[in-house]
mmCIF file with all atom_site columns, C-alpha atoms in Angstrom:
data_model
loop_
_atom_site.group_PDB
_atom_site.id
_atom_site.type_symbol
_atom_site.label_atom_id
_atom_site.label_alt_id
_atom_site.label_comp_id
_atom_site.label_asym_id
_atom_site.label_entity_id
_atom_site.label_seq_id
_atom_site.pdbx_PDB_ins_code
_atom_site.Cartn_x
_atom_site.Cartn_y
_atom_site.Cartn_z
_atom_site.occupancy
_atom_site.B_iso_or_equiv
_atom_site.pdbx_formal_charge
_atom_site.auth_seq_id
_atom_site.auth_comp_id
_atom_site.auth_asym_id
_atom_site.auth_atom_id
_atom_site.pdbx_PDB_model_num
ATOM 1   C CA . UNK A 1 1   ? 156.249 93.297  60.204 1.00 93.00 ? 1   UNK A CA 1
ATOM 2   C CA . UNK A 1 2   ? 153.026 94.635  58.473 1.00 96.00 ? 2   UNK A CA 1
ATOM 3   C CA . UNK A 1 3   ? 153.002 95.619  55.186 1.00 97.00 ? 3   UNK A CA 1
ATOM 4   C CA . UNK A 1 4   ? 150.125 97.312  53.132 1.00 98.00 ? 4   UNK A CA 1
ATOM 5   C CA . UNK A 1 5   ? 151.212 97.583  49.320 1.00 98.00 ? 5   UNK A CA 1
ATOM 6   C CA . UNK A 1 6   ? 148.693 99.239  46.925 1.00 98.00 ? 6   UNK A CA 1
ATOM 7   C CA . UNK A 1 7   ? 149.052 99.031  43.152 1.00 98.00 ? 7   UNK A CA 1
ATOM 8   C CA . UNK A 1 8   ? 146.713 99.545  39.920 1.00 98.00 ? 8   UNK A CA 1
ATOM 9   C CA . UNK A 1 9   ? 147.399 103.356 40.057 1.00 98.00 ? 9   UNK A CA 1
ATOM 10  C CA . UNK A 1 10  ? 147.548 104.899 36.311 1.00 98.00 ? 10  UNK A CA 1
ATOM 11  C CA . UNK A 1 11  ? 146.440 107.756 33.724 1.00 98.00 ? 11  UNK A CA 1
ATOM 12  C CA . UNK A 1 12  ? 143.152 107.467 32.425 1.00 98.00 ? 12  UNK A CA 1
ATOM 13  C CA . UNK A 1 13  ? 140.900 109.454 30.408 1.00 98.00 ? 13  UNK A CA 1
ATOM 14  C CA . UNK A 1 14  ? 137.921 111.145 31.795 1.00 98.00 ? 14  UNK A CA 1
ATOM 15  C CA . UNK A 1 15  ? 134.884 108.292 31.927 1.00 98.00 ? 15  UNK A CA 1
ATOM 16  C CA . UNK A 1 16  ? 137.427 105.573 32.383 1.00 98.00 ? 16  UNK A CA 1
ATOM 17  C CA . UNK A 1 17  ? 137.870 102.928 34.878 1.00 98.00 ? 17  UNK A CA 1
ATOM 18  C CA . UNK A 1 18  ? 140.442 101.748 37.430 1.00 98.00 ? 18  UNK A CA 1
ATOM 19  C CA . UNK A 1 19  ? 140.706 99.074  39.972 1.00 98.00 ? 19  UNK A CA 1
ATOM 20  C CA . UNK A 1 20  ? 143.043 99.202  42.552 1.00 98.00 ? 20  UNK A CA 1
ATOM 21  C CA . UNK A 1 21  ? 144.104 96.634  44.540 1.00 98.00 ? 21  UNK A CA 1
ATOM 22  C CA . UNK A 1 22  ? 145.996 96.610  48.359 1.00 98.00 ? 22  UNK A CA 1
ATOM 23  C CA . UNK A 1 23  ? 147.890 93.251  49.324 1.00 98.00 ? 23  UNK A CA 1
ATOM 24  C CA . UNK A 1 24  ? 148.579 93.490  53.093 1.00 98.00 ? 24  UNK A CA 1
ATOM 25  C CA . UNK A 1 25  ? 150.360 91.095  55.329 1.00 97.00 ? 25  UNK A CA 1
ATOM 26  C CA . UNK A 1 26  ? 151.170 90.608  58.823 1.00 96.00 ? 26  UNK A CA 1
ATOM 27  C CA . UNK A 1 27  ? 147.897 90.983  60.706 1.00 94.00 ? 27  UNK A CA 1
ATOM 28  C CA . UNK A 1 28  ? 144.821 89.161  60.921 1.00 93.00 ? 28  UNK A CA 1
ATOM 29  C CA . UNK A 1 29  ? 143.055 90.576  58.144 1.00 95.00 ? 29  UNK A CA 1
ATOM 30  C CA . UNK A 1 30  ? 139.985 89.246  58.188 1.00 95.00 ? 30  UNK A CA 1
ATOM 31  C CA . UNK A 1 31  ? 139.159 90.906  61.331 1.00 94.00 ? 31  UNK A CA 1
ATOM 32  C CA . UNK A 1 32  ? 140.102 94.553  60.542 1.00 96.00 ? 32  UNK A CA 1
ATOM 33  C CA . UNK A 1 33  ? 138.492 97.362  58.906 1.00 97.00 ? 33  UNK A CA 1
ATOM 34  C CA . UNK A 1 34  ? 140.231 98.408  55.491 1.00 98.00 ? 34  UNK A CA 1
ATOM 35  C CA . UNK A 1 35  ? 140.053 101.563 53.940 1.00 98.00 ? 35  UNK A CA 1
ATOM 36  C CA . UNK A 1 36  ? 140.373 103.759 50.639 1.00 98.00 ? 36  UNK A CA 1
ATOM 37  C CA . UNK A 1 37  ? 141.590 106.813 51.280 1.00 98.00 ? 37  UNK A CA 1
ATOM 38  C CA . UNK A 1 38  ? 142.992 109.948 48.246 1.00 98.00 ? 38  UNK A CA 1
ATOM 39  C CA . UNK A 1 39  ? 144.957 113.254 48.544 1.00 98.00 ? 39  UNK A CA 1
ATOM 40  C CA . UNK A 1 40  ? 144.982 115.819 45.871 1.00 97.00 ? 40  UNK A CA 1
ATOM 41  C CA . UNK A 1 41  ? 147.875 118.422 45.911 1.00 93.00 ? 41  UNK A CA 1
ATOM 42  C CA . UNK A 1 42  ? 147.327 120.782 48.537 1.00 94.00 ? 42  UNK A CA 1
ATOM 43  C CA . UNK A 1 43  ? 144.471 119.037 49.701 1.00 96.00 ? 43  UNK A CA 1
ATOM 44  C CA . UNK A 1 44  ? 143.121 117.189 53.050 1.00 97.00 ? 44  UNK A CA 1
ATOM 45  C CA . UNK A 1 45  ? 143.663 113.321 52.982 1.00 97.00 ? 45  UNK A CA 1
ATOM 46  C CA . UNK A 1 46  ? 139.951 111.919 52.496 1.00 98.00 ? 46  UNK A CA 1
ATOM 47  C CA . UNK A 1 47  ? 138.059 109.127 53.237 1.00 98.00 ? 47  UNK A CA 1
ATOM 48  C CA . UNK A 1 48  ? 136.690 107.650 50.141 1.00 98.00 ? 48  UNK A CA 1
ATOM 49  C CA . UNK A 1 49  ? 135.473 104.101 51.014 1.00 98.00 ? 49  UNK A CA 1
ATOM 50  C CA . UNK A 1 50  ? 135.515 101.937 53.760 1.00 98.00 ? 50  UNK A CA 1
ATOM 51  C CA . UNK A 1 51  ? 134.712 97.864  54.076 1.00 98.00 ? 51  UNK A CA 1
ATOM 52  C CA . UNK A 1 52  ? 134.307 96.293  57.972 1.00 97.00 ? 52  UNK A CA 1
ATOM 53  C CA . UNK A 1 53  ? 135.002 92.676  58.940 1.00 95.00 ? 53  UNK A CA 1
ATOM 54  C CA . UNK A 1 54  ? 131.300 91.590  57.837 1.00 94.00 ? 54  UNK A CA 1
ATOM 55  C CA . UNK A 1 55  ? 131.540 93.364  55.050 1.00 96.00 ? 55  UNK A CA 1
ATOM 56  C CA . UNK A 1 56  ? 129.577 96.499  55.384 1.00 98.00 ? 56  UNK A CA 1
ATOM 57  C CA . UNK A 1 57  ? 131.007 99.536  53.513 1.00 98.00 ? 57  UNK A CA 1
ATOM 58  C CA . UNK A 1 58  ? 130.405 103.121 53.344 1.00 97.00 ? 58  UNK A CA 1
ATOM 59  C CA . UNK A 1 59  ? 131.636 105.836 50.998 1.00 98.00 ? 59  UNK A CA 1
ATOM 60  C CA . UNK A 1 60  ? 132.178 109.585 50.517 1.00 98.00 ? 60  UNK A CA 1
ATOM 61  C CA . UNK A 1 61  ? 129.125 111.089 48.537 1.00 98.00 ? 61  UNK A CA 1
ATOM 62  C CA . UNK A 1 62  ? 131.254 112.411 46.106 1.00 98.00 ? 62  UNK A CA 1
ATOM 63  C CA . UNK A 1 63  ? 132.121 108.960 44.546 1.00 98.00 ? 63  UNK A CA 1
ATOM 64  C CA . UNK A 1 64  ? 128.706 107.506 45.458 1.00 98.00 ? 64  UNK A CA 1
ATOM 65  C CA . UNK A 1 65  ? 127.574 105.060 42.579 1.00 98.00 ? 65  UNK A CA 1
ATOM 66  C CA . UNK A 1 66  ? 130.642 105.149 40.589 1.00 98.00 ? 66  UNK A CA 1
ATOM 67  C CA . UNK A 1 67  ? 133.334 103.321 43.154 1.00 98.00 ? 67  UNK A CA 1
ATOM 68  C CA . UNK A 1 68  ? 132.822 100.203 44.832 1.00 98.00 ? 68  UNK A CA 1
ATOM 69  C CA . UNK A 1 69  ? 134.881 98.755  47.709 1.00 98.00 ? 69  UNK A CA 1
ATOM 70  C CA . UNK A 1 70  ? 135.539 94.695  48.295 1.00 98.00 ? 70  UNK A CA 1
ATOM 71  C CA . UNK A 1 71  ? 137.484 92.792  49.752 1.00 98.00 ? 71  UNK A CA 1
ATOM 72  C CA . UNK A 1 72  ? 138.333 89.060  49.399 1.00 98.00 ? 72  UNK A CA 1
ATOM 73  C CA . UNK A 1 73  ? 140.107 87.437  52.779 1.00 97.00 ? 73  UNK A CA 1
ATOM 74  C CA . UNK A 1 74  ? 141.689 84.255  51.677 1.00 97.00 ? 74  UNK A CA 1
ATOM 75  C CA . UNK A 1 75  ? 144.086 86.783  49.389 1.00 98.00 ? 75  UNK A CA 1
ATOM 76  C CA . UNK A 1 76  ? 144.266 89.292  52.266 1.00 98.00 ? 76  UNK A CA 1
ATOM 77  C CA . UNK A 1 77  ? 143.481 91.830  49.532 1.00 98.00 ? 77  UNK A CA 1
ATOM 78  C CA . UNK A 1 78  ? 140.950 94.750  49.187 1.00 98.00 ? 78  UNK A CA 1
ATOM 79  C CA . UNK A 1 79  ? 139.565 96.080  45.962 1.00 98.00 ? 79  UNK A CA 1
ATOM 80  C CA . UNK A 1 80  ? 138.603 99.906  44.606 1.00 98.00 ? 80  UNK A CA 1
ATOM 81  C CA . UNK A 1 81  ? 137.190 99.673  41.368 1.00 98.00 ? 81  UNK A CA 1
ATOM 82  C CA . UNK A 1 82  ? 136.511 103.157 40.020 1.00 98.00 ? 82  UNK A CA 1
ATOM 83  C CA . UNK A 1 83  ? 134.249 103.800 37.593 1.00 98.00 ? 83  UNK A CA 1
ATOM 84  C CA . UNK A 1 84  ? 133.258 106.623 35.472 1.00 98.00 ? 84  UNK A CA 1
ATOM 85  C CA . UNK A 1 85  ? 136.386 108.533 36.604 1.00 98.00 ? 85  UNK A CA 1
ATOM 86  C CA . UNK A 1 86  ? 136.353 112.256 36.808 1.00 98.00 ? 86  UNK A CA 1
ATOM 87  C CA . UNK A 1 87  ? 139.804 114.495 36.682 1.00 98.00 ? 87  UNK A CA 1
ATOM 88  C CA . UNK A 1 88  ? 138.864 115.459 40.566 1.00 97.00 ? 88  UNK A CA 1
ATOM 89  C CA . UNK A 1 89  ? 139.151 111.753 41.268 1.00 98.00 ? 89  UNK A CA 1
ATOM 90  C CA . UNK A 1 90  ? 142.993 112.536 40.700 1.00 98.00 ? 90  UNK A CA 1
ATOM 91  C CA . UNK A 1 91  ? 144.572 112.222 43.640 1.00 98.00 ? 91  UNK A CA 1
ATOM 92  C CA . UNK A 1 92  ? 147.314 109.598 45.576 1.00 98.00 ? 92  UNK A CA 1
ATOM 93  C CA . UNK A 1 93  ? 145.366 107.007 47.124 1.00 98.00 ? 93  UNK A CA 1
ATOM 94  C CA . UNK A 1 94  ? 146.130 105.202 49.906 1.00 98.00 ? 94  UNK A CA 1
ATOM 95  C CA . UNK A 1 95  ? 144.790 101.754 51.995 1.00 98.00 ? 95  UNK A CA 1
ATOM 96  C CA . UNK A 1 96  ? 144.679 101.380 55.869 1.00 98.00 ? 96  UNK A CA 1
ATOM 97  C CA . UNK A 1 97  ? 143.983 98.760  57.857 1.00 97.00 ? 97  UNK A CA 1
ATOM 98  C CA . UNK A 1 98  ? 142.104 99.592  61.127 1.00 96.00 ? 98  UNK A CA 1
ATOM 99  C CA . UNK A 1 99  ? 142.349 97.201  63.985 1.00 95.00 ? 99  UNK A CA 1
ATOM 100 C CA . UNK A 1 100 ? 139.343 95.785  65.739 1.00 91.00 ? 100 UNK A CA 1
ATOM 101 C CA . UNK A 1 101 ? 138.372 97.116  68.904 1.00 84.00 ? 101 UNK A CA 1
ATOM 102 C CA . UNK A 1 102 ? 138.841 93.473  70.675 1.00 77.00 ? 102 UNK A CA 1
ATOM 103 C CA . UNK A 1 103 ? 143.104 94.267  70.237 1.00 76.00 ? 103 UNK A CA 1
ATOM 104 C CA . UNK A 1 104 ? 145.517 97.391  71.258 1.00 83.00 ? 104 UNK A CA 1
ATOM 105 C CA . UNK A 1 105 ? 143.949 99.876  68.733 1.00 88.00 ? 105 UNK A CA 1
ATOM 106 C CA . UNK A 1 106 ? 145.865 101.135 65.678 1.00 91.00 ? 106 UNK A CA 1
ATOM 107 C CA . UNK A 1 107 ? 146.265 101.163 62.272 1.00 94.00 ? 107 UNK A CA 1
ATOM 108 C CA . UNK A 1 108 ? 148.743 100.683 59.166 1.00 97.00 ? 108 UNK A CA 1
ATOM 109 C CA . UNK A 1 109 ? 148.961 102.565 55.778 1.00 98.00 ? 109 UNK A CA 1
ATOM 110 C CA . UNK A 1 110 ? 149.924 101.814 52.283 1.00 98.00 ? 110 UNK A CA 1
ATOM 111 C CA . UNK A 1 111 ? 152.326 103.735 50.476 1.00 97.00 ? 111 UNK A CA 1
ATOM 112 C CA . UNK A 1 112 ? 149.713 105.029 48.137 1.00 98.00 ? 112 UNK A CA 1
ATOM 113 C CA . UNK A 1 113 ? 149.097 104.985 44.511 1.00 98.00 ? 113 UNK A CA 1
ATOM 114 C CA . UNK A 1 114 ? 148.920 107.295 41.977 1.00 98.00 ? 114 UNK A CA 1
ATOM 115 C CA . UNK A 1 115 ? 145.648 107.735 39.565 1.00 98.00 ? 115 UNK A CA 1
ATOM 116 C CA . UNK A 1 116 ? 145.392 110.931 37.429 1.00 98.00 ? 116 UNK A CA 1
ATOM 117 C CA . UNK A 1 117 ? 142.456 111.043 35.219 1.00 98.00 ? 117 UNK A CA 1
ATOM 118 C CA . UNK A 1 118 ? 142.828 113.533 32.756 1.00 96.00 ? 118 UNK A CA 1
ATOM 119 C CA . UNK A 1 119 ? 141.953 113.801 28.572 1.00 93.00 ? 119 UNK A CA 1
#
């Protein structure tokens, strides 16, 4: 079966950094689109970053310069390192894995992870 596990959720103060990381299994990963996603309480689930196959990523403009996606495919893992954190980062964030468009389309999410930034 596939699994997509995120971790490196936590408290932090306001300025602070995190990096979370999402360990997935099951698929081929180097061929599918991974994901950062975040939902605050009483919020819409949101998009924050996304990395492709070759490695192009885009991100929401609200974390523009301070969070950086990667992704490393011999560990099937991808990376969110956070930086300068802000207490409207704090949210439950969550990875997905997008299949390519080559396969039977559809996609897998994480459990999600916890980050509260707050002083």
């Amino acid at each position: 079966q596939v699994q997509v596990v995120e971790s490196g959720g936590g408290l932090v103060q306001p300025g602070g950094s995190l990096r979370l990381s999402c360990a997935v299994s099951g698929i081929i990963f180097r061929v599918y689109t991974m994901g950062w996603y975040r939902q605050a309480p009483g919020k819409q689930r949101e998009l924050v970053a996304a990395i492709t196959s070759d490695g192009s990523t885009n991100y929401a403009d609200s974390v523009k310069g301070r969070f950086t996606i990667s992704r490393d495919n011999a560990k099937n893992t991808v990376y969110l390192q956070m930086n300068s954190l802000k207490p409207e980062d704090t949210a439950v964030y969550y990875c997905k894995a997008d299949s390519p468009a080559a396969i039977i389309r559809r996609n897998y999410w994480g459990q999600g992870t916890q980050v509260t930034v707050s002083s």
